PDB file of C-alpha atoms in Angstrom:
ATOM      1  CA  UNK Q 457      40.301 -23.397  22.624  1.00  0.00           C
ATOM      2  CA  UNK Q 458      43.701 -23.818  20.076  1.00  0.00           C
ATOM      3  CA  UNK Q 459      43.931 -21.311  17.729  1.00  0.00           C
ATOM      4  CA  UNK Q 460      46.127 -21.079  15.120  1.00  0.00           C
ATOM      5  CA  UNK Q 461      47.670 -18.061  13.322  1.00  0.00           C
ATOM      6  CA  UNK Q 462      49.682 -17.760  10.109  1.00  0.00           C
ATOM      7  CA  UNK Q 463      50.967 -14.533   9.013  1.00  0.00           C
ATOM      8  CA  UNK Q 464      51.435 -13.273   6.340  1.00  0.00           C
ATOM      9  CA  UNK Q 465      48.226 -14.706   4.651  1.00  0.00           C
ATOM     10  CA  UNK Q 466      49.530 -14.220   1.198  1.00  0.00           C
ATOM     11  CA  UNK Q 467      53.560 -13.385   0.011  1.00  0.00           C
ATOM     12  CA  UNK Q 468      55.397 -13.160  -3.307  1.00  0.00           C
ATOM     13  CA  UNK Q 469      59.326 -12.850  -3.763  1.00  0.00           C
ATOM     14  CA  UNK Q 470      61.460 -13.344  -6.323  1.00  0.00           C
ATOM     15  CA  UNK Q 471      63.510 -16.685  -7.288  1.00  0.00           C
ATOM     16  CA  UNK Q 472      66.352 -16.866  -4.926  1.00  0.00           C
ATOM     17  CA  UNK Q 473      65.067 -15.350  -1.845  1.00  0.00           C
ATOM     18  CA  UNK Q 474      65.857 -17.252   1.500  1.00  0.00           C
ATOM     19  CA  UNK Q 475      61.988 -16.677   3.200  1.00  0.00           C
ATOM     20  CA  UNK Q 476      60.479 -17.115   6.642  1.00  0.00           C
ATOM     21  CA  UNK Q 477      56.793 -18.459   7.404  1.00  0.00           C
ATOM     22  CA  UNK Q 478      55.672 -17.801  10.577  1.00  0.00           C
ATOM     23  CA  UNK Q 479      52.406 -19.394  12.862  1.00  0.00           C
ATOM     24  CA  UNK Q 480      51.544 -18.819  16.249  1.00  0.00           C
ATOM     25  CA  UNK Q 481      49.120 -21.060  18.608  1.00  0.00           C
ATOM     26  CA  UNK Q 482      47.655 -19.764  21.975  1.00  0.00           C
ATOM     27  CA  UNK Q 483      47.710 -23.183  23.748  1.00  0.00           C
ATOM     28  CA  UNK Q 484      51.259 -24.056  24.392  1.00  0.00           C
ATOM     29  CA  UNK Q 485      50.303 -27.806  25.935  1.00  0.00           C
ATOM     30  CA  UNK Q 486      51.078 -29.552  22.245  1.00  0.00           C
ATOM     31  CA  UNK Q 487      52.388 -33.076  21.341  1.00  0.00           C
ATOM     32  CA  UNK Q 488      53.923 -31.499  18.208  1.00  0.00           C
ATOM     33  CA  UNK Q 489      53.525 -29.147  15.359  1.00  0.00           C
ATOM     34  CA  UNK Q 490      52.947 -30.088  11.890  1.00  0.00           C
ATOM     35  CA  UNK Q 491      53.803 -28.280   8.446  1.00  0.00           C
ATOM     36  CA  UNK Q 492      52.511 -28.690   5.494  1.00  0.00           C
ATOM     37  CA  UNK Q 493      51.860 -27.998   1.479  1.00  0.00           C
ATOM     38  CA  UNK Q 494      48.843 -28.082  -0.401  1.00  0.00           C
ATOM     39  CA  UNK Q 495      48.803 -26.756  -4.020  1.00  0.00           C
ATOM     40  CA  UNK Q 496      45.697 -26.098  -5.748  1.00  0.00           C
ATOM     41  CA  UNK Q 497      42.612 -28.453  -5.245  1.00  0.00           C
ATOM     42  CA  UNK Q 498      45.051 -31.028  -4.036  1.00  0.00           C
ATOM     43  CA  UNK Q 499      45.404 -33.162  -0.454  1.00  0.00           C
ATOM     44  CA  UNK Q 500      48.124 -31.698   2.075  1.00  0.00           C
ATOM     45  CA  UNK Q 501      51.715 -32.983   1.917  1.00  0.00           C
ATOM     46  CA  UNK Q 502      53.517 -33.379   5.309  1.00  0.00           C
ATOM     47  CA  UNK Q 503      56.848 -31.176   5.343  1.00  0.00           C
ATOM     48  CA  UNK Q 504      58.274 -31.370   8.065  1.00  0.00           C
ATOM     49  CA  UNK Q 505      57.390 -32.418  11.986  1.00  0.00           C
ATOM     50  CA  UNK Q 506      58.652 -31.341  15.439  1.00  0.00           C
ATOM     51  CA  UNK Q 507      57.584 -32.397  18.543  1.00  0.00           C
ATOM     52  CA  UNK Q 508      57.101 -30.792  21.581  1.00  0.00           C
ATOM     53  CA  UNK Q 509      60.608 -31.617  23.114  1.00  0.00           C
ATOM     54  CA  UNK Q 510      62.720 -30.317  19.661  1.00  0.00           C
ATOM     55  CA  UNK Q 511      63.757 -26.715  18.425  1.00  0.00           C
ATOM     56  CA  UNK Q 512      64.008 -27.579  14.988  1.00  0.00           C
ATOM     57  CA  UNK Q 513      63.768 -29.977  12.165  1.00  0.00           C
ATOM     58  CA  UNK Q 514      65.281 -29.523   8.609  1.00  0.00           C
ATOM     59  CA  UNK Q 515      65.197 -31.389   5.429  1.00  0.00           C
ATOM     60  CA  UNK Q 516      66.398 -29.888   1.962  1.00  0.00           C
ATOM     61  CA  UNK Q 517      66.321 -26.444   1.990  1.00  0.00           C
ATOM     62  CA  UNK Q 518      63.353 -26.331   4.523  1.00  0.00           C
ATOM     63  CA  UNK Q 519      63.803 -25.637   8.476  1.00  0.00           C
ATOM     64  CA  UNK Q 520      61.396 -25.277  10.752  1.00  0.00           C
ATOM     65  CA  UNK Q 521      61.742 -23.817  14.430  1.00  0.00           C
ATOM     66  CA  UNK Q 522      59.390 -24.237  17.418  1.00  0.00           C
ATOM     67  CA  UNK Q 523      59.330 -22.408  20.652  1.00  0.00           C
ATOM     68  CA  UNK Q 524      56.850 -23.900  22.504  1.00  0.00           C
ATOM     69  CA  UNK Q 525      56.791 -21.536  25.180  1.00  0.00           C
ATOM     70  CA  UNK Q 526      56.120 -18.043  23.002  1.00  0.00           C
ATOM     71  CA  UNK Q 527      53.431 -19.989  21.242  1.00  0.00           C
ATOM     72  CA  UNK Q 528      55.736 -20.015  17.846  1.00  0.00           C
ATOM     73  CA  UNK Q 529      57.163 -21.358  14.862  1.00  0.00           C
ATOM     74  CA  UNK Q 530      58.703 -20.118  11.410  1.00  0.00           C
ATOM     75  CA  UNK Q 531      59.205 -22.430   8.558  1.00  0.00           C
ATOM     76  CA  UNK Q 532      62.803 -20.791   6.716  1.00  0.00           C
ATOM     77  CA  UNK Q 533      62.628 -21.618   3.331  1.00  0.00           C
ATOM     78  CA  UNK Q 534      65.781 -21.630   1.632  1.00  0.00           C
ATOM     79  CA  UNK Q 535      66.927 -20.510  -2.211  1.00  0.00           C
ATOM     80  CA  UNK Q 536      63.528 -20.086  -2.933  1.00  0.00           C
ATOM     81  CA  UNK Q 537      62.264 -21.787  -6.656  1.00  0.00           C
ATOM     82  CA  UNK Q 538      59.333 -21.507  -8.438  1.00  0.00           C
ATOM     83  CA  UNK Q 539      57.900 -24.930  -7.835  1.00  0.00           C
ATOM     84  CA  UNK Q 540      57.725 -23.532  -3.949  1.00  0.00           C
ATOM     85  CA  UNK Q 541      54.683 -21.577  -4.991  1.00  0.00           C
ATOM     86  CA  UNK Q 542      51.664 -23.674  -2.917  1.00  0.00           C
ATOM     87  CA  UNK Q 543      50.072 -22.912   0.297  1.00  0.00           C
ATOM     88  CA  UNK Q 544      51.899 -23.358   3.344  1.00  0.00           C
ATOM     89  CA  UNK Q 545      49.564 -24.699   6.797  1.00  0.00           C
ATOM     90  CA  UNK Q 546      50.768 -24.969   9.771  1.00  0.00           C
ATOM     91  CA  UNK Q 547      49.028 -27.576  12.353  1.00  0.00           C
ATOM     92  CA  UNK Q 548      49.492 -28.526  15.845  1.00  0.00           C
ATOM     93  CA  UNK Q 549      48.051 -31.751  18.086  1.00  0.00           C
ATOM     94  CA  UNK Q 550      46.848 -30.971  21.659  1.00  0.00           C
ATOM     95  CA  UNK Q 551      47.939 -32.483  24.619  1.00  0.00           C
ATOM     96  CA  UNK Q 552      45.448 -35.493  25.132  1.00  0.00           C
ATOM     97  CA  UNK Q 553      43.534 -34.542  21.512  1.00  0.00           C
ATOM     98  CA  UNK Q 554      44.766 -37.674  20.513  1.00  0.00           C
ATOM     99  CA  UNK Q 555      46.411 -36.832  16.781  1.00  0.00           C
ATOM    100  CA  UNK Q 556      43.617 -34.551  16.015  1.00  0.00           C
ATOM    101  CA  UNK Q 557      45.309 -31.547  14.476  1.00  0.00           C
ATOM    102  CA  UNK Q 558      44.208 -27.953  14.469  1.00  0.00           C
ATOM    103  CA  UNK Q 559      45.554 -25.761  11.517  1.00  0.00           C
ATOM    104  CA  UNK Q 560      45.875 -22.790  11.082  1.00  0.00           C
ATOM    105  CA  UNK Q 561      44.527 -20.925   7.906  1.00  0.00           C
ATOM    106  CA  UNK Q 562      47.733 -20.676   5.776  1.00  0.00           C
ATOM    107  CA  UNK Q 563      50.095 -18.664   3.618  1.00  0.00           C
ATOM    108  CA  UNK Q 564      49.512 -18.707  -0.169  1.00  0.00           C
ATOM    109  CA  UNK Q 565      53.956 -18.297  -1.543  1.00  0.00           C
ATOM    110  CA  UNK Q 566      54.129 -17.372  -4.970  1.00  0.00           C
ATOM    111  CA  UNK Q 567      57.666 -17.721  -6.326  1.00  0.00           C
ATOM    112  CA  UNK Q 568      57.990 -15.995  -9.371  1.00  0.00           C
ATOM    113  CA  UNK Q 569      60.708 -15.889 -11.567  1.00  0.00           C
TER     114      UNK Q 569
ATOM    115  CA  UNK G 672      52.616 -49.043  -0.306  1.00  0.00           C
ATOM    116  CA  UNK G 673      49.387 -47.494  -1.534  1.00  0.00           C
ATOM    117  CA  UNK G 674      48.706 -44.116  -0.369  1.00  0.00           C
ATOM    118  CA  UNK G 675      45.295 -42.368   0.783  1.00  0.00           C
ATOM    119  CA  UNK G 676      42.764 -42.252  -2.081  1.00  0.00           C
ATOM    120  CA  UNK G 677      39.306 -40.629  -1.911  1.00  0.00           C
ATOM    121  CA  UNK G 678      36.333 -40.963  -4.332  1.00  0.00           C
ATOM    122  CA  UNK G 679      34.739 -39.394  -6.576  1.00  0.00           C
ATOM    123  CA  UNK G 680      37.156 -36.289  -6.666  1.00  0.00           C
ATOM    124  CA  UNK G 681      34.514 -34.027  -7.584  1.00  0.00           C
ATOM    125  CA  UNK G 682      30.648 -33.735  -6.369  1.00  0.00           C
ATOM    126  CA  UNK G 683      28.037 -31.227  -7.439  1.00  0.00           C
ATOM    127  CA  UNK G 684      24.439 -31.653  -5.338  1.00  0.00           C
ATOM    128  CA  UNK G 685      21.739 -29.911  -4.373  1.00  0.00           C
ATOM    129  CA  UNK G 686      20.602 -28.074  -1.261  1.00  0.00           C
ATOM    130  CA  UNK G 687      18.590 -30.896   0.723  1.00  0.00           C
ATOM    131  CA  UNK G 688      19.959 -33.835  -0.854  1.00  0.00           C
ATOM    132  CA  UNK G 689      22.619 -36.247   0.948  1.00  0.00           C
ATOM    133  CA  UNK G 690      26.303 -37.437   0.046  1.00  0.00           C
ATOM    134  CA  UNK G 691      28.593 -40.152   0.670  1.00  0.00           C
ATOM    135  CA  UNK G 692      32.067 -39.533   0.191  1.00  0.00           C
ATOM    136  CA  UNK G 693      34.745 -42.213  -0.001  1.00  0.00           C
ATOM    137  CA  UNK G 694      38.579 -42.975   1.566  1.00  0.00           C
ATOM    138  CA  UNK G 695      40.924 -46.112   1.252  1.00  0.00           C
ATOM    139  CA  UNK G 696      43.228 -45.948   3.801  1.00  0.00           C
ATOM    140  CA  UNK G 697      47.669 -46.363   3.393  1.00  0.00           C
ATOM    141  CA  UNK G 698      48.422 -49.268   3.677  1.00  0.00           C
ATOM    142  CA  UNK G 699      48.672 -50.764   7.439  1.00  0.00           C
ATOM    143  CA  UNK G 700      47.198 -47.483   8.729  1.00  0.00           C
ATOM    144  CA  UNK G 701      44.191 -48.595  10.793  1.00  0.00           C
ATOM    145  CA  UNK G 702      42.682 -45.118  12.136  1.00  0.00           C
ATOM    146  CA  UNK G 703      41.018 -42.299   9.304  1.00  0.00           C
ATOM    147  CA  UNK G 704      40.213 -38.630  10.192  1.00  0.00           C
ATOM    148  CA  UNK G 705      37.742 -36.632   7.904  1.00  0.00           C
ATOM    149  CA  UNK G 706      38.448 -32.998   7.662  1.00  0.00           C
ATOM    150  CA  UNK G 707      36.707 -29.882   5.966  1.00  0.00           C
ATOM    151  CA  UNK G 708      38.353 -27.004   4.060  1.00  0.00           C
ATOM    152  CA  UNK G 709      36.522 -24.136   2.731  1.00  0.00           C
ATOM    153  CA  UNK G 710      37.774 -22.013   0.446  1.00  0.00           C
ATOM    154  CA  UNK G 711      40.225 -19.990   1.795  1.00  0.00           C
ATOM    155  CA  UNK G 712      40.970 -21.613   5.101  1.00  0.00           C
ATOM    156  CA  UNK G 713      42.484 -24.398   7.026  1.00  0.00           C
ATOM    157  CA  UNK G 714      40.953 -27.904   7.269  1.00  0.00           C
ATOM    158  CA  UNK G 715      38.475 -28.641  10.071  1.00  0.00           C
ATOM    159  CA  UNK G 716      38.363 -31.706  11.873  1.00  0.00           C
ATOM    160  CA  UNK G 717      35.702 -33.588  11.719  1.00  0.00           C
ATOM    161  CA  UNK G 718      35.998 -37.297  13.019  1.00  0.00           C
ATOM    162  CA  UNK G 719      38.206 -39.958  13.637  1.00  0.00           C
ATOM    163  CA  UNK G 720      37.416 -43.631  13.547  1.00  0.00           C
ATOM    164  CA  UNK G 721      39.296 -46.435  14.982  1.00  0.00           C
ATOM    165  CA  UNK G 722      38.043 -49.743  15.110  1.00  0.00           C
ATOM    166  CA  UNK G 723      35.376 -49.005  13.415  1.00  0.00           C
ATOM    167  CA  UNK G 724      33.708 -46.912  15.916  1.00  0.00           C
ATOM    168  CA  UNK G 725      33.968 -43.168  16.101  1.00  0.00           C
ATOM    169  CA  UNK G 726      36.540 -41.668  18.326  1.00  0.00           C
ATOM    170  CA  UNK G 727      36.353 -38.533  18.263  1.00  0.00           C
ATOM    171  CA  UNK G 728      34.637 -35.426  16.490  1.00  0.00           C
ATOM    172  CA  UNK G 729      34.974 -32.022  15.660  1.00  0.00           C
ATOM    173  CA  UNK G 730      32.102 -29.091  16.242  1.00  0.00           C
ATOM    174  CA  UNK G 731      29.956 -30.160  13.378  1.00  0.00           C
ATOM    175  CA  UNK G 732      26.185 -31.195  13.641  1.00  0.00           C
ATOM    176  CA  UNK G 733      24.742 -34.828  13.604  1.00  0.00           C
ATOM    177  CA  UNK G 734      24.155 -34.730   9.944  1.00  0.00           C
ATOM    178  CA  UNK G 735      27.663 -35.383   9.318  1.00  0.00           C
ATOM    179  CA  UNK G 736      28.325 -39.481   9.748  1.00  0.00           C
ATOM    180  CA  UNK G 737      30.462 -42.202   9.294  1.00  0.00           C
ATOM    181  CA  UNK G 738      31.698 -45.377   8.939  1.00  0.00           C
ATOM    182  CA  UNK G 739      34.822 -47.378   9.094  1.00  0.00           C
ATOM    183  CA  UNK G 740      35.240 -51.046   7.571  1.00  0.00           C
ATOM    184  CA  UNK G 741      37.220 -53.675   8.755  1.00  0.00           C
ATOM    185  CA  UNK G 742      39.289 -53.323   5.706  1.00  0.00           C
ATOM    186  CA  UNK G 743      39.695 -49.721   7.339  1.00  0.00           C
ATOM    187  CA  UNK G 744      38.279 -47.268   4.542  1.00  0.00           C
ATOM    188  CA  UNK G 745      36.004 -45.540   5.466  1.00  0.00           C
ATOM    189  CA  UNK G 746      32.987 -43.394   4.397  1.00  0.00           C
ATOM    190  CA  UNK G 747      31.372 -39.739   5.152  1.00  0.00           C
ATOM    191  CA  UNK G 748      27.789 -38.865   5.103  1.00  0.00           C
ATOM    192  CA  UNK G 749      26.384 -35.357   4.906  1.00  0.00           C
ATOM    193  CA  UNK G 750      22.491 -35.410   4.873  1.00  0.00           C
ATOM    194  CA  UNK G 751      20.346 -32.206   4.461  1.00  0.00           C
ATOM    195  CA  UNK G 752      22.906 -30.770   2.563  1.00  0.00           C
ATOM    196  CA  UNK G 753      23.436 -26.940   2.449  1.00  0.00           C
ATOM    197  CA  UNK G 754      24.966 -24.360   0.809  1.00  0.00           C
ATOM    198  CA  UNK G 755      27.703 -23.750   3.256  1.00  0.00           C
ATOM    199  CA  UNK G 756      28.771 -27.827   3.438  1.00  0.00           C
ATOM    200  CA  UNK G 757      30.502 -27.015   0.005  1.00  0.00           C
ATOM    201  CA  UNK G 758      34.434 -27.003   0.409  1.00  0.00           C
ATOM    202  CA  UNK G 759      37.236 -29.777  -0.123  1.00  0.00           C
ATOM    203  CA  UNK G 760      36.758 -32.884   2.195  1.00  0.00           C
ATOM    204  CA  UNK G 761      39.824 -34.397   3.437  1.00  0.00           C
ATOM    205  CA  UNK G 762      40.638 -37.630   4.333  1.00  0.00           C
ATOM    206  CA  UNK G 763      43.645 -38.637   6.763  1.00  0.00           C
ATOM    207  CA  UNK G 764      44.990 -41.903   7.710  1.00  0.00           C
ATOM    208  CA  UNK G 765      47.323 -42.786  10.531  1.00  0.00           C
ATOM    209  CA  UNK G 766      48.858 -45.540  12.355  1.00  0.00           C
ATOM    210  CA  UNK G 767      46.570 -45.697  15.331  1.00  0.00           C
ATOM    211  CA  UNK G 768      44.269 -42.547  17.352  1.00  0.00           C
ATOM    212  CA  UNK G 769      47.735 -42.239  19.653  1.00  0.00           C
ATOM    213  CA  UNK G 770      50.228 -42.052  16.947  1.00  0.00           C
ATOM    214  CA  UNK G 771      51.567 -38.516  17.372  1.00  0.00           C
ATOM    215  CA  UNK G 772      54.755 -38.390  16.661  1.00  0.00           C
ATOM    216  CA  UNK G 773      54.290 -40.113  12.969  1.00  0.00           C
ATOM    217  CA  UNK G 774      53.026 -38.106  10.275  1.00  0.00           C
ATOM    218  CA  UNK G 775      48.873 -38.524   9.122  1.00  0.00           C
ATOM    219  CA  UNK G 776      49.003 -39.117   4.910  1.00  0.00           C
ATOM    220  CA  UNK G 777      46.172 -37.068   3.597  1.00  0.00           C
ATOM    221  CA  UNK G 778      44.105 -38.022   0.220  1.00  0.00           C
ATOM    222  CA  UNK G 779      43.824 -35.439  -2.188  1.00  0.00           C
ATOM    223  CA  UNK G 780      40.553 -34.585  -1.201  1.00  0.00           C
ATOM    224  CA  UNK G 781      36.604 -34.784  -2.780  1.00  0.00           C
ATOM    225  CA  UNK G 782      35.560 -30.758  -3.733  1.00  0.00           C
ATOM    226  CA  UNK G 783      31.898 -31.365  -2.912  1.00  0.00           C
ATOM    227  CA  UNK G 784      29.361 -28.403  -4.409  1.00  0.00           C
ATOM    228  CA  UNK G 785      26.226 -27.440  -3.170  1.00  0.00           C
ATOM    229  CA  UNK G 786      23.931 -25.469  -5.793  1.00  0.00           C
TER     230      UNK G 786
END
């Protein structure tokens, strides 16, 4: 069974700090690996997605790495701003799970100023 | 294009009773997955429907149901509700079961209570 693991569960910085997400997953057969915000009561918004044959993906100040083999990927947040501050979930789709995806349980960023 | 919407946003029932729970799909997105997120965690999947059939489902009991249209939306039952079914219910839509390589477009979710 896929599980998902995002550490840390919770993490504050300051405005201006470059940060680093991180998730692991046990199974390592994936399509691709999903990220994703959600702030408060809200829906999820897709970030950014990489699929099992890339390293990375980027867009803005976000970057996300995969290493499929170690089970991994960080999502590198750049310059960070208040209006960062949501909860970051990571989610990957199984091999044959069709585009069921499995999250993982998040990390709550608070950006303050 | 018209995203994901769900209805009604928010729910309160009681222990016992049942609940339907509503999603339009994005426009030309034929497939919608139903996920659960309680408080604190990650969504769970649910279902999937395609076709109007179901195709697929998470590890949740028979009391959860659904439907799809051929319009696409689709709807989620819960009967015998209990305490525990309260959380934020999710609704996804994609471009087919297979598409894995394109995004899903979430809703912004029903928070269903159960007193």
């Amino acid at each position: 069974k896929q599980e998902v693991t995002q550490i840390p569960a919770a993490l504050s910085v300051p405005e201006g700090e470059n940060l680093v997400l991180n998730c692991s997953f046990t199974d390592s057969a994936i399509y691709n690996l999903q990220w994703f915000r959600q702030d408060p009561g809200k829906g999820l918004t897709s970030l950014l997605l990489i699929q099992s044959s890339q390293r990375e993906q980027t867009s803005g100040r976000l970057n996300a790495s995969l290493d499929k083999s170690s089970g991994r990927s960080t999502l590198y947040i750049a310059a960070s701003q208040p209006g960062d501050s949501a909860t970051y979930l990571c989610a990957v789709i199984l091999t044959g799970g069709g585009n069921k995806l499995t999250f993982g349980t998040g990390t709550q960023l608070k950006v303050e100023l | 294009e018209t995203g994901v919407t769900q209805s009604p946003t928010h729910l309160i029932k009681t222990r016992g009773q049942q609940v339907t729970l509503r999603c339009s799909s994005q426009s030309g997105h034929n497939t919608v997955s139903w996920y659960q997120q309680a408080l604190g965690q990650g969504p769970q999947f649910i279902f999937q429907y395609y076709r109007e059939e179901e195709n697929g489902r998470g590890n949740f009991p028979p009391r959860f149901s659904g439907l799809q249209f051929p319009n696409y939306s689709s709807e989620l039952n819960v009967n015998a509700l209990e305490l525990d079914d309260s959380a934020l219910y999710l609704c996804a839509s994609s471009q087919g079961p297979l598409s894995y390589n394109s995004p899903l477009h979430f809703g912004n979710g029903t928070r269903l209570t159960v007193t």
